[in-house]
Coordinates of C-alpha atoms and ligand atoms in Angstrom, one line a residue:
M1 CA 75.7 15.6 -14.1
H2 CA 77.3 15.1 -17.4
N3 CA 79.6 12.2 -16.5
C4 CA 76.8 9.6 -16.9
C5 CA 77.7 6.2 -17.9
S6 CA 75.8 3.7 -20.0
S7 CA 72.7 2.2 -18.5
Q8 CA 74.3 -1.2 -18.8
E9 CA 77.3 0.0 -16.6
Q10 CA 74.9 1.3 -14.1
V11 CA 72.9 -1.9 -13.9
N12 CA 76.1 -3.9 -13.4
G13 CA 77.2 -1.6 -10.6
L14 CA 80.2 -0.5 -12.7
N15 CA 79.6 3.2 -12.4
R16 CA 83.3 4.1 -12.2
H17 CA 82.8 7.8 -12.7
G18 CA 80.8 8.3 -9.5
W19 CA 77.7 10.5 -9.8
W20 CA 78.8 12.3 -6.7
R21 CA 82.2 13.5 -8.1
D22 CA 80.7 16.7 -9.6
A23 CA 77.2 16.6 -8.1
V24 CA 75.5 19.7 -6.8
I25 CA 73.6 18.9 -3.7
Y26 CA 71.0 21.2 -2.1
Q27 CA 70.9 21.3 1.7
V28 CA 67.4 21.2 3.1
Y29 CA 67.1 22.6 6.6
V30 CA 63.9 20.7 7.1
R31 CA 62.3 22.9 9.9
S32 CA 62.7 26.0 7.7
F33 CA 61.9 24.7 4.2
L34 CA 58.1 24.3 3.9
D35 CA 55.5 23.6 6.5
S36 CA 52.7 21.3 5.4
T37 CA 50.8 21.1 8.7
G38 CA 50.7 24.8 9.6
D39 CA 52.4 24.3 13.0
G40 CA 55.1 26.9 12.0
I41 CA 57.8 24.2 11.5
G42 CA 58.8 22.7 8.2
D43 CA 58.4 19.0 7.7
L44 CA 59.1 16.1 5.4
A45 CA 55.7 16.5 3.5
G46 CA 56.8 20.0 2.9
V47 CA 60.1 18.8 1.4
R48 CA 58.2 16.4 -0.8
A49 CA 56.0 19.3 -2.0
G50 CA 59.1 21.3 -2.8
L51 CA 60.8 18.6 -4.9
P52 CA 59.6 19.9 -8.2
Y53 CA 61.0 23.3 -7.4
L54 CA 64.4 21.7 -6.6
K55 CA 64.2 19.6 -9.8
K56 CA 63.5 22.8 -11.8
L57 CA 66.5 24.4 -10.2
G58 CA 68.6 21.6 -11.4
V59 CA 70.3 20.1 -8.4
D60 CA 71.4 16.4 -8.4
G61 CA 70.3 15.7 -4.8
I62 CA 69.2 16.9 -1.4
W63 CA 70.8 16.6 2.0
L64 CA 68.2 16.6 4.8
S65 CA 69.2 18.1 8.1
P66 CA 68.3 15.8 11.1
F67 CA 64.5 15.0 11.4
Y68 CA 64.9 12.2 14.0
P69 CA 63.1 12.2 17.3
S70 CA 64.9 14.8 19.4
P71 CA 64.2 17.3 22.2
Q72 CA 65.7 19.8 19.7
H73 CA 68.3 21.3 22.0
D74 CA 70.5 21.7 19.0
H75 CA 67.8 21.5 16.3
G76 CA 68.0 17.7 15.8
Y77 CA 71.7 17.3 16.3
D78 CA 70.7 15.8 19.6
V79 CA 69.3 12.5 18.4
A80 CA 67.1 10.5 20.8
D81 CA 66.2 7.8 18.2
Y82 CA 68.4 7.3 15.1
C83 CA 65.8 5.1 13.3
D84 CA 62.6 7.1 13.3
V85 CA 61.1 10.5 12.4
D86 CA 60.2 13.1 15.0
P87 CA 56.4 13.6 14.8
V88 CA 57.0 17.3 14.3
F89 CA 58.5 16.4 10.9
G90 CA 56.2 13.5 9.9
D91 CA 56.6 9.7 10.2
L92 CA 58.4 6.8 8.4
D93 CA 55.6 6.5 5.9
E94 CA 56.0 10.1 4.9
F95 CA 59.8 9.6 4.7
D96 CA 59.2 6.6 2.4
Q97 CA 57.0 8.7 0.2
L98 CA 59.6 11.5 0.0
V99 CA 62.3 9.0 -1.0
A100 CA 60.0 7.5 -3.7
A101 CA 59.0 10.9 -5.0
A102 CA 62.7 12.0 -5.2
R103 CA 63.6 8.8 -7.0
R104 CA 60.9 9.3 -9.6
L105 CA 62.4 12.8 -10.2
G106 CA 65.9 11.6 -10.3
V107 CA 66.9 13.5 -7.2
K108 CA 69.2 11.7 -4.7
V109 CA 68.5 11.8 -1.0
L110 CA 71.2 12.1 1.6
L111 CA 70.5 12.0 5.4
D112 CA 72.4 13.7 8.1
V113 CA 73.9 11.1 10.5
V114 CA 75.2 12.3 13.9
P115 CA 77.6 9.7 15.3
N116 CA 79.8 11.8 17.7
H117 CA 77.0 12.3 20.2
C118 CA 73.3 11.6 20.9
S119 CA 70.6 13.3 23.0
A120 CA 70.6 13.0 26.7
E121 CA 67.1 11.6 26.1
H122 CA 68.5 8.7 24.1
P123 CA 67.4 5.4 25.9
W124 CA 71.0 4.3 26.2
F125 CA 71.9 7.5 28.0
R126 CA 68.9 7.2 30.3
E127 CA 69.9 3.6 31.0
A128 CA 73.5 4.8 31.7
L129 CA 72.3 7.3 34.2
A130 CA 70.2 4.7 36.0
A131 CA 72.8 1.9 35.8
G132 CA 75.5 3.4 38.0
P133 CA 79.3 3.7 37.9
G134 CA 81.2 0.9 36.3
S135 CA 78.2 -0.5 34.5
A136 CA 78.2 -1.7 30.9
A137 CA 75.6 1.0 30.2
R138 CA 77.9 3.8 31.3
A139 CA 80.7 2.3 29.2
R140 CA 78.9 3.4 26.1
F141 CA 79.6 7.0 27.0
H142 CA 82.5 8.8 28.7
F143 CA 81.6 8.7 32.3
A144 CA 84.4 9.3 34.9
D145 CA 84.9 10.3 38.5
G146 CA 85.6 13.9 39.2
R147 CA 88.9 15.2 40.5
G148 CA 89.7 17.0 43.7
P149 CA 88.1 16.6 47.1
D150 CA 84.7 14.9 46.7
G151 CA 85.2 14.6 43.0
A152 CA 83.8 18.1 42.6
E153 CA 86.2 19.0 39.7
P154 CA 85.7 17.7 36.2
P155 CA 87.8 14.8 35.1
N156 CA 89.8 17.0 32.7
N157 CA 90.0 20.6 31.8
W158 CA 88.5 20.5 28.3
H159 CA 85.9 23.1 27.3
A160 CA 82.9 22.4 25.1
M161 CA 82.6 23.8 21.6
F162 CA 79.6 25.9 22.5
G163 CA 81.1 27.2 25.7
G164 CA 81.5 26.0 29.3
P165 CA 83.2 22.8 30.6
A166 CA 83.0 19.7 28.4
W167 CA 81.8 17.7 31.4
T168 CA 78.6 17.7 33.4
R169 CA 78.2 16.1 36.8
I170 CA 75.2 13.9 37.4
T171 CA 73.3 13.1 40.6
E172 CA 73.3 9.3 41.2
A173 CA 70.1 7.4 41.6
D174 CA 70.5 7.5 45.5
G175 CA 70.7 11.3 45.4
S176 CA 74.5 11.5 46.0
P177 CA 76.7 13.7 43.8
G178 CA 77.9 11.5 41.0
Q179 CA 80.2 10.9 38.1
W180 CA 80.8 13.3 35.2
Y181 CA 80.0 12.7 31.5
L182 CA 81.7 14.2 28.5
H183 CA 79.9 16.4 25.9
M184 CA 81.9 18.3 23.3
F185 CA 78.8 20.3 22.5
T186 CA 76.0 21.0 24.9
P187 CA 75.3 19.0 28.1
E188 CA 72.2 17.7 26.3
Q189 CA 74.5 16.0 23.7
P190 CA 76.6 13.3 25.5
D191 CA 79.5 12.0 23.4
W192 CA 79.5 8.3 22.5
N193 CA 82.4 6.1 23.5
W194 CA 83.5 4.7 20.2
R195 CA 86.1 2.5 21.9
N196 CA 83.2 0.4 23.1
P197 CA 82.4 -2.1 20.2
E198 CA 78.7 -1.7 20.8
I199 CA 78.8 1.8 19.4
P200 CA 80.2 1.0 15.9
A201 CA 77.8 -2.0 15.8
E202 CA 74.9 0.2 16.6
F203 CA 75.8 2.7 13.9
D204 CA 76.2 -0.1 11.4
R205 CA 72.6 -1.0 12.2
V206 CA 71.5 2.7 11.8
L207 CA 73.2 3.0 8.4
R208 CA 71.6 -0.2 7.1
F209 CA 68.2 0.9 8.4
W210 CA 68.2 3.9 6.2
L211 CA 70.0 2.3 3.3
D212 CA 67.3 -0.4 3.3
R213 CA 64.8 2.5 3.0
G214 CA 66.4 3.6 -0.2
V215 CA 68.6 6.6 0.7
D216 CA 71.6 7.5 -1.5
G217 CA 74.0 8.4 1.3
F218 CA 74.8 10.4 4.4
R219 CA 76.3 13.7 5.4
I220 CA 78.3 12.9 8.5
D221 CA 78.2 15.3 11.4
V222 CA 81.5 16.2 13.1
A223 CA 83.3 13.5 11.1
A224 CA 86.7 14.2 12.7
G225 CA 85.1 13.5 16.1
L226 CA 84.0 10.2 17.5
Y227 CA 87.3 9.0 19.1
K228 CA 89.0 10.9 21.9
H229 CA 92.5 10.4 23.2
P230 CA 92.2 7.2 25.2
E231 CA 93.4 8.7 28.4
L232 CA 91.4 11.9 28.2
P233 CA 94.4 14.0 29.4
D234 CA 94.3 17.7 30.2
S235 CA 94.8 20.0 27.3
D236 CA 97.4 22.8 27.1
D237 CA 94.8 25.1 25.7
P238 CA 91.5 23.8 27.0
E239 CA 89.4 26.7 25.6
I240 CA 90.6 26.5 22.1
D241 CA 87.5 24.9 20.6
A242 CA 85.1 27.4 22.3
R243 CA 87.4 30.3 21.3
T244 CA 87.8 29.3 17.7
R245 CA 84.4 27.6 17.5
D246 CA 86.3 24.9 15.6
S247 CA 87.3 21.3 16.5
V248 CA 91.0 21.9 17.1
N249 CA 91.7 20.4 20.5
P250 CA 94.1 17.7 19.4
L251 CA 93.1 15.4 22.2
A252 CA 89.4 15.5 21.4
W253 CA 89.3 15.4 17.6
N254 CA 91.0 13.8 14.6
Q255 CA 92.2 10.7 16.4
P256 CA 93.7 8.1 14.0
E257 CA 91.1 5.4 14.9
V258 CA 88.3 7.4 13.2
H259 CA 89.6 6.4 9.8
D260 CA 88.7 2.7 10.5
V261 CA 85.1 3.8 11.0
W262 CA 85.0 5.5 7.6
R263 CA 86.6 2.5 6.0
H264 CA 83.9 0.3 7.4
W265 CA 81.1 2.7 6.4
R266 CA 82.5 2.9 2.9
S267 CA 82.4 -0.9 2.8
V268 CA 78.8 -0.9 3.8
C269 CA 78.0 1.5 1.0
E270 CA 79.9 -0.7 -1.5
E271 CA 78.0 -3.7 -0.3
Y272 CA 74.7 -1.9 -1.2
T273 CA 76.1 -0.8 -4.5
A274 CA 77.1 -4.3 -5.4
R275 CA 73.5 -5.4 -4.8
D276 CA 71.7 -2.8 -7.0
G277 CA 74.4 -0.8 -8.8
R278 CA 73.4 2.5 -7.1
E279 CA 76.5 4.2 -5.7
R280 CA 76.0 5.6 -2.2
L281 CA 77.7 8.8 -1.0
L282 CA 79.4 9.6 2.3
V283 CA 80.2 13.3 2.7
G284 CA 81.9 14.3 5.9
E285 CA 81.8 17.5 7.9
V286 CA 85.6 17.4 8.4
S287 CA 87.2 20.2 10.2
V288 CA 90.9 19.5 10.7
P289 CA 93.9 21.8 11.0
S290 CA 95.7 21.1 7.7
A291 CA 95.1 20.2 4.1
R292 CA 97.1 17.0 4.6
E293 CA 94.9 15.9 7.4
H294 CA 91.8 16.7 5.4
A295 CA 93.0 14.6 2.5
K296 CA 93.3 11.5 4.8
Y297 CA 89.5 11.5 5.2
V298 CA 88.9 11.1 1.4
R299 CA 91.3 8.4 0.6
P300 CA 89.8 5.9 -1.9
D301 CA 88.5 3.5 0.8
E302 CA 87.2 6.2 3.2
L303 CA 84.7 9.0 2.7
H304 CA 83.8 10.0 -0.9
Q305 CA 83.7 13.7 0.0
A306 CA 84.6 16.0 2.8
F307 CA 83.4 19.6 2.8
F308 CA 86.2 22.0 1.9
F309 CA 85.4 24.9 4.3
D310 CA 88.4 27.1 3.5
L311 CA 86.5 28.7 0.5
L312 CA 83.7 29.6 2.8
G313 CA 86.1 31.0 5.3
A314 CA 88.1 33.1 2.7
P315 CA 87.6 36.9 2.7
W316 CA 86.4 38.5 -0.6
D317 CA 89.9 38.9 -2.0
A318 CA 91.4 37.5 -5.3
D319 CA 94.6 36.4 -3.7
A320 CA 92.8 34.7 -0.7
F321 CA 90.5 32.9 -3.1
R322 CA 93.3 31.8 -5.4
K323 CA 95.3 30.5 -2.5
V324 CA 92.5 28.3 -1.0
I325 CA 91.4 27.0 -4.4
S326 CA 95.0 26.1 -5.3
E327 CA 95.5 24.4 -2.0
A328 CA 92.3 22.4 -2.3
M329 CA 93.2 21.2 -5.8
E330 CA 96.7 20.1 -4.6
D331 CA 95.3 18.6 -1.4
I332 CA 92.7 16.5 -3.1
A333 CA 94.8 15.4 -6.2
G334 CA 95.7 11.8 -5.7
T335 CA 93.1 11.0 -3.0
G336 CA 90.6 9.6 -5.5
S337 CA 88.1 12.2 -4.4
T338 CA 87.1 15.6 -5.8
V339 CA 87.0 18.9 -4.0
T340 CA 83.6 19.5 -2.3
W341 CA 82.9 23.3 -2.4
V342 CA 80.6 25.1 -0.1
L343 CA 79.8 28.8 0.5
N344 CA 76.9 28.6 2.8
N345 CA 75.3 26.2 5.3
H346 CA 73.1 26.2 8.4
D347 CA 76.0 27.2 10.7
Q348 CA 77.3 30.2 8.8
V349 CA 76.4 33.8 8.0
R350 CA 74.9 33.9 4.5
T351 CA 77.2 35.1 1.7
V352 CA 75.1 38.1 0.8
T353 CA 75.7 39.5 4.3
R354 CA 79.2 38.1 4.8
Y355 CA 80.6 39.6 1.6
G356 CA 78.6 42.8 2.2
E357 CA 80.7 43.7 5.2
P358 CA 81.9 46.2 6.1
A359 CA 79.8 48.1 3.4
P360 CA 76.2 48.6 4.2
E361 CA 74.0 45.8 2.9
A362 CA 71.8 48.2 1.1
S363 CA 74.6 49.1 -1.3
G364 CA 74.0 45.8 -3.1
L365 CA 77.7 44.9 -2.9
G366 CA 77.1 41.8 -0.8
A367 CA 74.5 40.5 -3.3
A368 CA 76.7 41.2 -6.3
R369 CA 79.6 39.4 -4.7
A370 CA 77.5 36.5 -3.5
R371 CA 76.3 36.1 -7.1
A372 CA 79.9 36.2 -8.4
A373 CA 81.0 33.7 -5.8
A374 CA 78.2 31.3 -6.8
L375 CA 79.2 31.4 -10.4
L376 CA 82.8 30.9 -9.4
M377 CA 81.9 27.9 -7.3
L378 CA 79.9 26.3 -10.0
A379 CA 82.8 26.7 -12.4
L380 CA 85.3 25.0 -10.1
P381 CA 86.3 21.4 -10.5
G382 CA 84.5 19.0 -8.2
A383 CA 81.2 18.9 -6.3
A384 CA 79.2 21.7 -4.7
Y385 CA 76.7 22.1 -2.0
I386 CA 74.0 24.9 -1.9
Y387 CA 72.2 25.8 1.3
Q388 CA 68.5 26.5 1.0
G389 CA 67.8 30.2 0.4
E390 CA 71.2 30.7 -1.2
E391 CA 69.4 30.4 -4.6
L392 CA 67.2 33.2 -3.6
G393 CA 70.0 35.5 -2.5
L394 CA 68.6 35.6 1.1
P395 CA 70.6 37.8 3.4
E396 CA 71.3 36.8 7.0
V397 CA 68.5 38.0 9.3
V398 CA 70.7 40.0 11.7
D399 CA 68.1 41.7 13.9
L400 CA 66.2 38.8 15.4
P401 CA 65.1 39.7 18.9
D402 CA 66.8 37.9 21.7
D403 CA 63.7 36.2 23.0
V404 CA 63.3 34.2 19.7
L405 CA 66.8 33.0 19.4
T406 CA 67.2 29.2 19.8
D407 CA 70.8 28.6 19.0
P408 CA 72.5 27.0 22.0
I409 CA 75.6 29.1 21.2
F410 CA 73.6 32.2 22.1
H411 CA 72.3 30.7 25.3
R412 CA 75.6 29.2 26.4
T413 CA 77.9 32.1 25.5
G414 CA 75.6 35.1 25.4
S415 CA 77.1 36.0 22.0
R416 CA 74.9 37.5 19.4
A417 CA 77.9 37.8 17.1
R418 CA 78.2 34.2 16.1
I419 CA 74.6 32.9 16.5
R420 CA 73.2 30.7 13.8
D421 CA 69.5 31.6 13.9
G422 CA 69.9 34.3 11.3
C423 CA 70.6 31.9 8.4
R424 CA 67.8 29.5 9.5
V425 CA 64.8 31.7 9.1
P426 CA 62.0 29.9 7.2
L427 CA 62.0 30.3 3.5
P428 CA 59.7 32.8 1.8
W429 CA 57.7 31.2 -1.0
S430 CA 54.9 33.6 -2.0
G431 CA 52.9 36.6 -1.1
Q432 CA 53.6 39.9 0.4
A433 CA 53.6 39.2 4.2
S434 CA 54.8 36.5 6.6
P435 CA 54.4 33.5 6.5
F436 CA 55.1 34.1 2.8
G437 CA 53.6 30.7 1.9
F438 CA 56.0 28.9 4.2
T439 CA 53.1 27.6 6.4
T440 CA 50.6 25.9 4.2
G441 CA 48.6 23.8 6.6
A442 CA 45.5 24.3 8.7
Q443 CA 46.9 25.2 12.1
N444 CA 47.9 28.7 10.9
A445 CA 50.8 29.1 13.4
K446 CA 53.6 31.6 13.0
P447 CA 56.9 30.4 11.5
W448 CA 59.2 29.2 14.3
L449 CA 61.5 32.2 13.6
P450 CA 60.0 35.5 12.5
Q451 CA 60.5 36.4 8.9
P452 CA 61.4 40.0 8.2
E453 CA 59.1 42.1 6.0
Y454 CA 61.8 42.5 3.4
F455 CA 61.5 38.7 2.7
A456 CA 58.7 39.8 0.3
E457 CA 61.4 40.8 -2.2
Y458 CA 62.9 37.2 -2.1
V459 CA 59.8 35.0 -2.4
T460 CA 60.4 32.1 -4.8
E461 CA 57.4 33.1 -7.0
R462 CA 59.0 36.4 -7.7
A463 CA 62.4 34.9 -8.2
L464 CA 61.1 32.4 -10.7
A465 CA 59.3 35.2 -12.7
D466 CA 62.4 37.5 -12.8
T467 CA 65.1 36.4 -15.1
R468 CA 67.6 38.7 -13.3
S469 CA 67.1 36.9 -10.0
F470 CA 69.6 34.8 -8.1
W471 CA 67.4 31.8 -8.8
H472 CA 67.8 32.2 -12.5
L473 CA 71.6 32.7 -12.1
Y474 CA 71.8 29.4 -10.2
R475 CA 69.5 27.6 -12.6
D476 CA 71.4 28.8 -15.7
G477 CA 74.7 27.9 -14.0
L478 CA 73.5 24.4 -13.2
Q479 CA 72.1 23.9 -16.7
L480 CA 75.3 24.9 -18.3
R481 CA 77.2 22.7 -15.8
S482 CA 75.2 19.7 -17.0
A483 CA 75.5 20.6 -20.7
L484 CA 79.2 21.6 -20.9
P485 CA 81.8 18.8 -20.8
Q486 CA 84.4 21.4 -19.6
L487 CA 82.6 21.9 -16.3
G488 CA 82.2 19.5 -13.3
E489 CA 85.1 17.1 -12.6
G490 CA 88.6 17.9 -13.9
T491 CA 91.3 20.4 -13.4
L492 CA 91.8 24.1 -13.8
R493 CA 94.6 26.3 -15.2
W494 CA 95.1 29.8 -13.9
L495 CA 95.3 32.6 -16.5
D496 CA 97.2 35.8 -16.2
A497 CA 94.8 38.5 -15.2
E498 CA 94.5 42.1 -14.1
P499 CA 95.2 42.8 -10.4
G500 CA 92.1 41.8 -8.3
V501 CA 90.9 39.5 -11.1
L502 CA 91.0 35.7 -10.9
A503 CA 90.8 33.9 -14.3
F504 CA 91.1 30.2 -15.1
V505 CA 90.4 27.9 -17.9
R506 CA 88.6 24.6 -17.6
G507 CA 89.0 21.8 -20.0
D508 CA 88.8 22.7 -23.7
G509 CA 88.5 26.5 -23.5
L510 CA 85.9 27.4 -20.9
V511 CA 87.1 30.5 -19.2
C512 CA 85.8 31.8 -15.9
A513 CA 86.9 35.2 -14.6
V514 CA 86.0 36.9 -11.3
N515 CA 86.5 40.6 -10.7
F516 CA 86.9 41.0 -7.0
G517 CA 87.3 44.8 -7.3
T518 CA 84.5 47.3 -7.7
A519 CA 85.8 49.0 -10.8
P520 CA 85.3 47.4 -14.3
T521 CA 88.3 45.8 -16.0
P522 CA 88.8 44.7 -19.6
A523 CA 87.4 41.2 -20.2
P524 CA 90.3 38.6 -20.2
V525 CA 88.9 37.0 -23.4
S526 CA 87.0 38.4 -26.4
G527 CA 83.5 37.4 -27.4
I528 CA 80.2 37.4 -25.7
P529 CA 80.1 35.6 -22.4
L530 CA 77.9 32.5 -21.9
L531 CA 76.8 33.7 -18.5
T532 CA 77.6 36.6 -16.2
S533 CA 76.6 37.1 -12.6
G534 CA 75.8 40.8 -13.4
P535 CA 75.5 43.2 -16.3
C536 CA 78.8 43.5 -18.3
P537 CA 79.1 45.9 -21.3
P538 CA 80.9 44.3 -24.3
G539 CA 84.6 43.6 -23.7
V540 CA 84.3 44.5 -20.0
L541 CA 84.2 42.5 -16.8
A542 CA 82.2 44.6 -14.4
G543 CA 83.2 45.0 -10.8
S544 CA 82.1 42.3 -8.3
T545 CA 81.2 40.1 -11.2
T546 CA 82.0 36.6 -12.6
A547 CA 81.6 35.6 -16.2
W548 CA 82.0 32.4 -18.2
W549 CA 83.1 32.3 -21.9
I550 CA 83.9 29.7 -24.4
A551 CA 87.2 31.0 -25.7
D552 CA 88.2 30.8 -29.4
G553 CA 91.4 28.7 -29.1
T554 CA 93.0 27.9 -25.7
P555 CA 93.9 31.1 -23.9
E556 CA 97.5 31.6 -22.8
T557 CA 98.5 31.6 -19.2
Ligands
GLC601 C1 77.7 20.3 13.3 C2 76.4 20.8 12.8 C3 75.9 21.8 13.8 C4 75.7 21.2 15.1 C5 77.0 20.5 15.6 C6 76.8 19.5 16.7 O1 78.7 21.2 13.3 O2 76.6 21.3 11.5 O3 74.7 22.4 13.4 O4 75.4 22.1 16.1 O5 77.6 19.7 14.5 O6 76.1 18.4 16.3

């Protein structure tokens, strides 16, 4: 972060720049980061042990995937208790130690809060099952009688995101066939009824619980969810969410009332900032149909940031990238926010593999493009999120055997094509063979997903020792981002460039150019680049490569 303000401003809570506006946050998928107990599952003590590594990389903060008590039907996105730590991951004392250690290092800590749904094992859902139709306990969820003779048909025709109907019928306490409840994901994840005032009040308590423990903010799961159309009517295209694996059913997502929730959460953050001057951050997983709808979530009194997923979704093509980048800049201008770029996360195929298609991975094309994309992202105006392993250039593990797959998408749809286990394989830290230093404790269990032999090439100890590694590219990019006033927040201006090349200038003469083609092109500016994602002879921008220069004078468009 280079937009720091004076210490006096920070003390007074007058940090108008907002540390988050161009922050780079590292997503820690806790169960796959580092295992300190040896049970084969990463944990909070492992995250604490890894903090110096992340500090050295140069990120501003970490986002921790859910570590709350959970039966893990969707790896913690099925929360049974929002205010505790699952024993698999540690305990509250360990959590406090992690936050304290991060604070000492100047690394911010964001938690993942899941307000659209909970776990079927949440005490309020169990209470609702026991309490019976019409009870106050059922009114915290969406329970309804079925349609058709004997109520045997679901209350409406919606399908769940991960396949199958969005409703499950229960058996009442007396053994009779009962009501149905709504779940937009798996049946183990009942949706909360946000029209019941108890739910916003409960989440107010949850936020304060963690803010009181010192966190710097929250990543909000399914932030366009929460409210549904009040009448829960049938949809014209009931399978659209499952088909697109995106939240697009207009009756189930993006209801206007959700914006009041974000206004309230923002005010809670401001309240804490007013107390101690530390600005808290709300970043939403917002998946909505248009840029205009997206922008609504980051109005000045709502979320600070919302992930801009269109860059992640763009094919490796100069025109496609230019289009989504331009749209993002236009969409965000005037909202008070900055664009929040992301290329990888725990739900998506990793860039090295995604950009390698259809060419065989072994060609190295995917890796070269992933490196180029990383340097492009770090040069764009705004904030960026890095997903663990991205800094090692990990490919997707595409050949996991069916019997180890845990993603509910696989089990509910039978689809190997879009499973999410392949990007969640535990990180390789050291050594020549699995567990590659991932498991450090006494129990000596295998990592919860098998690591392929080729992970030996990606271990962090090797990456740190090799200046040509992905790790050094990310580290160098992050260092320059901190040092150069042209990078981070601001605007960009496109430059004329060869076909298949994107070039833009940031601030006072920092030029970034990306060659999307495979053949070399003349460099768009003269001089020696500050940083390149791959080798470039003098005056040349190699294929599948990004370079940064400080230009002499301001280049012409
Ligand atoms: C979000 C999470 C994903 C999870 C889903 C349901 O999309 O990123 O991992 O399965 O929400 O909570």
